[in-house]
XYZ file of C-alpha atoms in Angstrom:
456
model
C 103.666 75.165 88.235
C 104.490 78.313 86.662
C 101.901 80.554 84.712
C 102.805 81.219 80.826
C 105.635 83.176 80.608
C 103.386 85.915 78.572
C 104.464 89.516 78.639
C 101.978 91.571 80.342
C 99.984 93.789 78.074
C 101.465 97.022 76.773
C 101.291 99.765 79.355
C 98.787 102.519 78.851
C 99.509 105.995 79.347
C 96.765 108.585 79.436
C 96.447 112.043 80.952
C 97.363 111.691 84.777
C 96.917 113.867 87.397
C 100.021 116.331 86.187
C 97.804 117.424 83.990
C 95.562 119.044 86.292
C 98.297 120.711 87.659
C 97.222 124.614 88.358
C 99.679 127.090 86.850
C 100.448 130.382 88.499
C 98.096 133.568 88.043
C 99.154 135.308 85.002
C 98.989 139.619 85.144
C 96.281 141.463 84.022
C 95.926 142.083 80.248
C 97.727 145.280 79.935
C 99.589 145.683 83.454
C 102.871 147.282 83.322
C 104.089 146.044 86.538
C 106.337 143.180 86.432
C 108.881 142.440 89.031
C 112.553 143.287 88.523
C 114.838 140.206 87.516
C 118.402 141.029 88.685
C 119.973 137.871 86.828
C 117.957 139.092 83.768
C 121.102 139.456 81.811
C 122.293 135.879 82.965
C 122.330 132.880 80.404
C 120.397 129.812 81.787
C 123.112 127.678 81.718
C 125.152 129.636 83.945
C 122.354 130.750 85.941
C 121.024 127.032 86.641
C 125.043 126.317 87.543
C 125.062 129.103 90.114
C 121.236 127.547 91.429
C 122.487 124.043 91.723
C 125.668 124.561 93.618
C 124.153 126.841 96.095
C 120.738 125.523 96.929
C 119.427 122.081 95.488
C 120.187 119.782 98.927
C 116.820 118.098 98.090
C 113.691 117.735 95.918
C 111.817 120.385 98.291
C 114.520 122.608 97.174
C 113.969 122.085 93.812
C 110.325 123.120 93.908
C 110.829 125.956 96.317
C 113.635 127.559 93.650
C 110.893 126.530 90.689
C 108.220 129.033 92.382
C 110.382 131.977 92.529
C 109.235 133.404 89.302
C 108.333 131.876 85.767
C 112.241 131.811 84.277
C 113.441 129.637 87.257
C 110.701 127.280 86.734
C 111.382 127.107 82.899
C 114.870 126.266 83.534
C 114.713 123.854 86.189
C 111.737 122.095 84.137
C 114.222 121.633 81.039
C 117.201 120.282 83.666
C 114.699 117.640 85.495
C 116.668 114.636 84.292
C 119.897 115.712 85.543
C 118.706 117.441 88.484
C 117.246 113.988 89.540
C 120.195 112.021 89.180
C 122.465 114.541 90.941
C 120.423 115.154 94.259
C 121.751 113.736 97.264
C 119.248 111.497 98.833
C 117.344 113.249 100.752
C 118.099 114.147 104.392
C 114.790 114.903 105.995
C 111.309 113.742 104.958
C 109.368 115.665 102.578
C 105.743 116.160 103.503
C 104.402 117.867 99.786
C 105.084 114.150 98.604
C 101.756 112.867 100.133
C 98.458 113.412 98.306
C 96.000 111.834 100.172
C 95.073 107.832 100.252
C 92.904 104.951 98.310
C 90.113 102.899 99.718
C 88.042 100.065 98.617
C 84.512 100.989 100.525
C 83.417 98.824 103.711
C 82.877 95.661 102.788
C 84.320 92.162 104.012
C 86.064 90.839 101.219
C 86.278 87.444 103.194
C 83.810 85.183 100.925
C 83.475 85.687 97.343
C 79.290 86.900 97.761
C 80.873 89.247 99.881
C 83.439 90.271 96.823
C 80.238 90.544 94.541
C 78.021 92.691 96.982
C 81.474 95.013 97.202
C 81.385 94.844 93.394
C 78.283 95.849 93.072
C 77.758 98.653 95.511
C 80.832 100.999 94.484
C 82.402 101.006 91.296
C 85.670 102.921 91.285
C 88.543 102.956 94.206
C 87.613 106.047 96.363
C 90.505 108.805 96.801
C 90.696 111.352 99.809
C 92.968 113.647 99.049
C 95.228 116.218 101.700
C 94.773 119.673 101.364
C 98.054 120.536 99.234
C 97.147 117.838 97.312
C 93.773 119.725 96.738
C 95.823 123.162 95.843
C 98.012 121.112 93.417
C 95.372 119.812 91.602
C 92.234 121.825 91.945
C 88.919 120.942 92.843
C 86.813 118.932 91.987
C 89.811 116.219 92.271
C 90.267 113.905 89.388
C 89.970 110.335 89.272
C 92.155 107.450 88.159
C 92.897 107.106 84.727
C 90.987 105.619 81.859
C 93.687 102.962 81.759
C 93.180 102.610 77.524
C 89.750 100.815 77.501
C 86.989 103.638 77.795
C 87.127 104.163 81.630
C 86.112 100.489 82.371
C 89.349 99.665 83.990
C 89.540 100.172 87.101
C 85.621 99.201 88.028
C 85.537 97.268 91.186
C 88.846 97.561 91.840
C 90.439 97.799 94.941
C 94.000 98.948 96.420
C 96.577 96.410 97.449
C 99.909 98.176 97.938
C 101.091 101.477 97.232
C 104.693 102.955 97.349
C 107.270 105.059 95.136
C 104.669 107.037 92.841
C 102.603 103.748 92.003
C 99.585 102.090 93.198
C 98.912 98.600 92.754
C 94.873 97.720 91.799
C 93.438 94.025 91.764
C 91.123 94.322 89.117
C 87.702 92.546 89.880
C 84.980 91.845 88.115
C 81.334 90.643 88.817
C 81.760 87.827 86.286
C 85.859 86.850 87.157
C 86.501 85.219 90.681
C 88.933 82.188 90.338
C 91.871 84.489 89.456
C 93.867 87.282 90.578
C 94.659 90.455 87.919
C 96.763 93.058 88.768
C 97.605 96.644 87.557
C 100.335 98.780 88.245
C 99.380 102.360 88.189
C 101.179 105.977 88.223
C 98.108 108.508 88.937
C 100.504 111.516 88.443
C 101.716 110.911 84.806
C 98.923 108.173 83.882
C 100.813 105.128 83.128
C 98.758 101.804 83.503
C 100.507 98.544 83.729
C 98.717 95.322 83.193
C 99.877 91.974 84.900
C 99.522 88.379 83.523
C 96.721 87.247 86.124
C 97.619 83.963 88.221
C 94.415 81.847 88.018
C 94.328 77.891 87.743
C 96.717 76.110 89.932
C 98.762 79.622 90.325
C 95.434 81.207 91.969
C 97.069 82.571 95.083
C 93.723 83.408 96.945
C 92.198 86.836 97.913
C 93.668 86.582 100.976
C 97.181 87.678 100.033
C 99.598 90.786 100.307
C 101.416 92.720 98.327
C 104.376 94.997 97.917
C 105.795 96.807 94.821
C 109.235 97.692 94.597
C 110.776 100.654 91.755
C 114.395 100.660 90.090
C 115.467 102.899 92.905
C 115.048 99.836 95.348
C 116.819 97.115 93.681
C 121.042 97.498 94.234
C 122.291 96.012 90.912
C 124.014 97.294 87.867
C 120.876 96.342 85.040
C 119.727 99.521 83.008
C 116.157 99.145 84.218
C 114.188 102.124 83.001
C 111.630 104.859 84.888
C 108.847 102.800 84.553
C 110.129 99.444 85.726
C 108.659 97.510 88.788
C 108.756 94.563 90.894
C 105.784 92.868 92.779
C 106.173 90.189 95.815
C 103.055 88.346 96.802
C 102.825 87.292 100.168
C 99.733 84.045 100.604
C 98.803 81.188 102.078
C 98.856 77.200 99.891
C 97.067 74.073 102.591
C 99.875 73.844 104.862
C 102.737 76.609 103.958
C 102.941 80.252 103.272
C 104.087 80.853 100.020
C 105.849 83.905 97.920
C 105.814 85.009 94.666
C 107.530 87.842 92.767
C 106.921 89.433 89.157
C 109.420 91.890 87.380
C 107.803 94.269 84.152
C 108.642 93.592 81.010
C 111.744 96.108 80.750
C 114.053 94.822 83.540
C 116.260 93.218 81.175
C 114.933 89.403 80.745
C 111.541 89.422 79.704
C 109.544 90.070 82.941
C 106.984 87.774 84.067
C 106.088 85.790 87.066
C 108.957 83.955 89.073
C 108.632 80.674 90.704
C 106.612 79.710 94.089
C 108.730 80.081 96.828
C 107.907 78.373 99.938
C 108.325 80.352 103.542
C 110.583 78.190 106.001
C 109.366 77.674 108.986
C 105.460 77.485 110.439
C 102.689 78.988 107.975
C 101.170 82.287 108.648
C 97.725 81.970 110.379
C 95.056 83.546 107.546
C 93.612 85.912 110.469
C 97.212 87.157 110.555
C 97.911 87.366 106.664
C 94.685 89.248 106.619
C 96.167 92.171 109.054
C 99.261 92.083 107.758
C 99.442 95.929 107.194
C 101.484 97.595 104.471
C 104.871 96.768 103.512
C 107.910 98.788 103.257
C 111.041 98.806 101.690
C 114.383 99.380 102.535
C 117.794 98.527 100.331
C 116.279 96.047 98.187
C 114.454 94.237 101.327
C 110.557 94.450 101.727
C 109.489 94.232 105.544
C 105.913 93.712 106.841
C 104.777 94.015 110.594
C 103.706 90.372 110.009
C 103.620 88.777 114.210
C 103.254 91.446 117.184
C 106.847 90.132 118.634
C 108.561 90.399 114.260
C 108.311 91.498 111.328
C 108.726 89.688 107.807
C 111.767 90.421 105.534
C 111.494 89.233 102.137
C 115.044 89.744 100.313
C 114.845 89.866 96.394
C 117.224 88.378 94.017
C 117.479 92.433 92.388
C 117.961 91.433 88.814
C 115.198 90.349 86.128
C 114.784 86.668 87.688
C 111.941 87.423 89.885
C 113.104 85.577 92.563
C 113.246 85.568 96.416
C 116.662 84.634 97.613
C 116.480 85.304 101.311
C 113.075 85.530 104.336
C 113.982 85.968 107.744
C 112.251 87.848 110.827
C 113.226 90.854 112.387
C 112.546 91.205 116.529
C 110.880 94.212 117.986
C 111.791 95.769 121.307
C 108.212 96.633 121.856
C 105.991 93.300 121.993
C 102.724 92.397 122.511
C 100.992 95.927 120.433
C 97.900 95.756 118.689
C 97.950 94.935 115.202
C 95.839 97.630 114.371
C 98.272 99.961 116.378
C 101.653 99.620 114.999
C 103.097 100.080 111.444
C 107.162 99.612 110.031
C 108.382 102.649 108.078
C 111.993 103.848 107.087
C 114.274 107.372 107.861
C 115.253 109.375 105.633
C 119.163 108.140 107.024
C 118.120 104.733 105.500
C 117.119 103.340 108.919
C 113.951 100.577 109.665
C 111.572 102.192 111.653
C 108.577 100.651 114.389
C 105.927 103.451 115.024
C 103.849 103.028 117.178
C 100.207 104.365 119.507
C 99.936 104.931 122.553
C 97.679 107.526 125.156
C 99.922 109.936 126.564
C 98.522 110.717 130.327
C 95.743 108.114 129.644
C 93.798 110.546 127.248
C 95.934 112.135 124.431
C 96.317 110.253 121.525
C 99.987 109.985 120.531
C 102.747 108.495 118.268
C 106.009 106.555 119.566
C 109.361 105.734 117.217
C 111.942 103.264 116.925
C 114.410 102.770 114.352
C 116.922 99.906 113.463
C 119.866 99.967 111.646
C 119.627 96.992 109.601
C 122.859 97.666 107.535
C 124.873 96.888 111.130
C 126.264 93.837 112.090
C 123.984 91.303 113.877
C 122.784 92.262 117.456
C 122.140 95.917 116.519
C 119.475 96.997 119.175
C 116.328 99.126 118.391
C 116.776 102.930 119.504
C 113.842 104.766 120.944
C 113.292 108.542 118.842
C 110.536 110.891 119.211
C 106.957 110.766 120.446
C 104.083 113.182 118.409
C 101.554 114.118 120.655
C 98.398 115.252 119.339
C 96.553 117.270 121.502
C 93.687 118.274 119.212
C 92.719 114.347 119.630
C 91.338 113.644 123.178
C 90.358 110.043 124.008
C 87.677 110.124 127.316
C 88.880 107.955 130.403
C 87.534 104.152 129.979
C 85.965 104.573 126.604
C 86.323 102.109 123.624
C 88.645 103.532 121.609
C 88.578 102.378 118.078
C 91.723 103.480 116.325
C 93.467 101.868 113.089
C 96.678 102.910 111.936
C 96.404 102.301 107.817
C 99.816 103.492 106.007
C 103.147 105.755 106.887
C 104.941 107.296 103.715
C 108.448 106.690 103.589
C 109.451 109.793 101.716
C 106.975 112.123 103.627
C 106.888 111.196 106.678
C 102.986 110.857 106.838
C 101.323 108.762 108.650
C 97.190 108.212 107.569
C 94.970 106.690 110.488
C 90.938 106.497 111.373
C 89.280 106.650 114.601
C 85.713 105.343 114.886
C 84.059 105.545 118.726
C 85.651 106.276 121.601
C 87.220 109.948 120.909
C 86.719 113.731 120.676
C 86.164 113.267 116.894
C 86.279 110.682 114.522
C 87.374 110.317 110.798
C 90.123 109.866 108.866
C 93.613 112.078 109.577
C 96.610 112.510 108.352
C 99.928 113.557 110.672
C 103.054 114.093 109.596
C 106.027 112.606 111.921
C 108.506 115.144 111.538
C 106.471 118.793 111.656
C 103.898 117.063 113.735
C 101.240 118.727 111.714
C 97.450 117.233 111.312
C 94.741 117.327 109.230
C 91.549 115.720 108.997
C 90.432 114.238 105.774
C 86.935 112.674 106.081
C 84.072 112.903 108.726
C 82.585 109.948 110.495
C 83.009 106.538 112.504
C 82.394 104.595 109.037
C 85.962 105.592 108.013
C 87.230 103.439 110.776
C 85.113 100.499 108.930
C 86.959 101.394 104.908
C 89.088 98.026 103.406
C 92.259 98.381 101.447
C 93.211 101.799 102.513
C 96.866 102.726 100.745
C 97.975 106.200 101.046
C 99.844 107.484 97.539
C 102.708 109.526 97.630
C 104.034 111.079 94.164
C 108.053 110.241 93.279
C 110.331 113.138 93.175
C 110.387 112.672 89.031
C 106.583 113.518 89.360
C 107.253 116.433 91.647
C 109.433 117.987 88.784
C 106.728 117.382 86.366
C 104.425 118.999 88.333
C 106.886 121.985 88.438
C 107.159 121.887 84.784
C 103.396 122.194 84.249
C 102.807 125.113 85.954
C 105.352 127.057 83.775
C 104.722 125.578 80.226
């Protein structure tokens, strides 16, 4: 049956990460030398008109214009609304978007003593940030916020999805383990989310995934505001796979949890619901890497019913890769893509893709694109290599893996797909051994923002 249809309790909004943002040194007290403006005499009307038409292609444009000097920044702070809603989508991936990734410790999660040992042993979600992430900002980095009810929110919480600017928390407590309470969170600007929890006969297990969708995924005419978002719950009932969606409170009817909707076909095995991997989402359609031969596609209703309308799988071209090797992401041309590992001359650790055009008419055939090699990464002939892909961004392009034994190094890295870039984040084999890692990449509204903090 269906839960209560309750609205979920009033989002919080407290100071997020934007306001950590580090603002430009300022001159001396009492230097004279100031560099020469030669649109001075300009009005910033006129001067943002001449900016716009010539430059703006993209969000990374945007923030690259903003840092030319304090005027530029002023002005395109005070035009963020309608610079947002006239970019072009973008064209190319934007790497500044990723800020590093959640995890929920080391623990098995697969038995509820196991959930209260996690419980007890680490409080708060960790968060590894990337170096530009660290510039942005500062040092040391913050954590999540308060959430409205003295900092206690987020104890024992772990990651479940993460995509478009917000991060999705189950909440857990020591005392609370025959339900399921989520939050919806947006680190940079601090808005918390609560979500009716499904306990009782709705209980969906621990054992689930999830995805969260934004207004910019869902193809429909409703007014649905900056803060609106959709969830979809994948799980397991005795004998069938179930889904369930939710939609907040200001998508036009109400919000609230939809109805159960059953999976046709066989039921999802709960070792392979448990590996599932992160979802992604392209034109309205979430898609998990869900069998080693398909992945899942979950089509939403895209108004305020909450509804699935449509699953079906989706075939891969390359079969039979590890679970732990492969991940789905999306182009920047609004293509599905499969990435993949693989050890280039048997010892360099490296990175296939293949993208799908899913908007084509049926048949449409996988294409093979580039391979990242990364030659800093050296895996020794016949050794047990222990790698886990964990989460690609789909606006940056990043892609955040660990290695435990078996290499030249182990830890936790981040490498961007398109400048082939790579940095490591964390030191160790235990990072191959973290649960519930989500990377977090900020939304180009946030990216504004953070422009307009550093010159207010």
């Amino acid at each position: 049956m269906a839960p209560p249809r309750r609205a979920a309790a009033p989002p919080h909004s407290t100071k997020g990460w934007l306001s950590r943002c580090r603002r430009p040194p300022r001159n001396r007290k009492g230097s004279s030398r100031r560099a020469v403006d030669p649109l001075a005499t300009m009005p910033d009307d006129l001067l943002f008109d001449a900016i716009f038409s010539l430059v703006f292609s993209d969000a990374g444009d945007v923030a690259r214009c903003a840092a030319v000097c304090r005027r530029w920044g002023r002005i395109v702070a005070a035009r963020e609304a309608a610079i947002l809603r006239a970019l072009p989508p973008p064209d190319r991936f934007l790497p500044h978007l990723a800020l590093g990734f959640f995890h929920g410790g080391q623990h098995d999660l697969s038995s509820t003593r196991r959930r209260q040992l996690a419980a007890q042993a680490q409080t708060d979600p960790c968060f590894v940030p990337t170096p530009s992430a660290s510039v942005l900002l500062g040092s040391p980095f913050p954590g999540l916020p308060e959430g409205g009810d003295g900092g206690g929110l987020f104890h024992y919480a772990r990651p479940v999805a993460s995509r478009g600017g917000r991060v999705v928390f189950e909440l857990r407590r020591k005392t609370r383990a025959d339900g399921v309470a989520l939050s919806v969170c947006n680190p940079m600007t601090g808005d918390v989310a609560l979500v009716p929890p499904l306990a009782g006969d709705d209980f969906p297990g621990h054992d689930y995934m999830c995805a969260v969708l934004t207004a910019d995924d869902l193809d429909n005419d409703a007014q649905q505001g900056s803060s609106f978002f959709s969830l979809v719950l994948v799980y397991n009932r005795r004998s069938f796979t179930a889904l369930r969606c939710y939609t907040s409170d200001d998508a036009g009817g109400g919000g609230g949890w939809g109805p159960e909707f059953r999976k046709p076909g066989t039921q999802i095995s709960g070792h392979v619901l448990q590996r599932l991997g992160p979802a992604v989402v392209l034109r309205g359609v979430v898609y998990w890497p869900i069998m080693v031969a398909a992945a899942l596609a979950v089509r939403l209703d895209g108004g305020a019913a909450a509804a699935v309308m449509d699953v079906h799988v989706v075939p891969y071209t390359i079969r039979d890769t590890l679970p732990d090797w492969r991940l789905l992401g999306t182009t920047p041309d609004g293509r599905l893509s499969y990435v993949s590992a693989g050890l280039m001359g048997g010892e360099l650790l490296s990175f296939g893709v293949e993208t799908l055009d899913v908007s084509a008419a049926a048949g449409a055939e996988w294409e093979r694109g580039d391979t990242s090699v990364l030659t800093q990464l050296t895996v020794p002939m016949l050794s047990k290599f222990e790698l886990k892909m964990r989460w690609l961004g789909e606006k940056s392009g990043t892609l955040f893996f660990t290695i435990g034994e078996g290499c030249s190094t182990s830890g936790a890295f981040a490498v961007n797909l398109a400048t082939g870039s790579v940095d490591k984040l964390a030191d160790g084999v235990e990072c191959n051994s973290w649960r519930s890692l989500y990377g977090y990449e900020m939304d180009p509204t946030a990216l504004l923002a953070s422009i307009a903090a550093r010159f207010n």
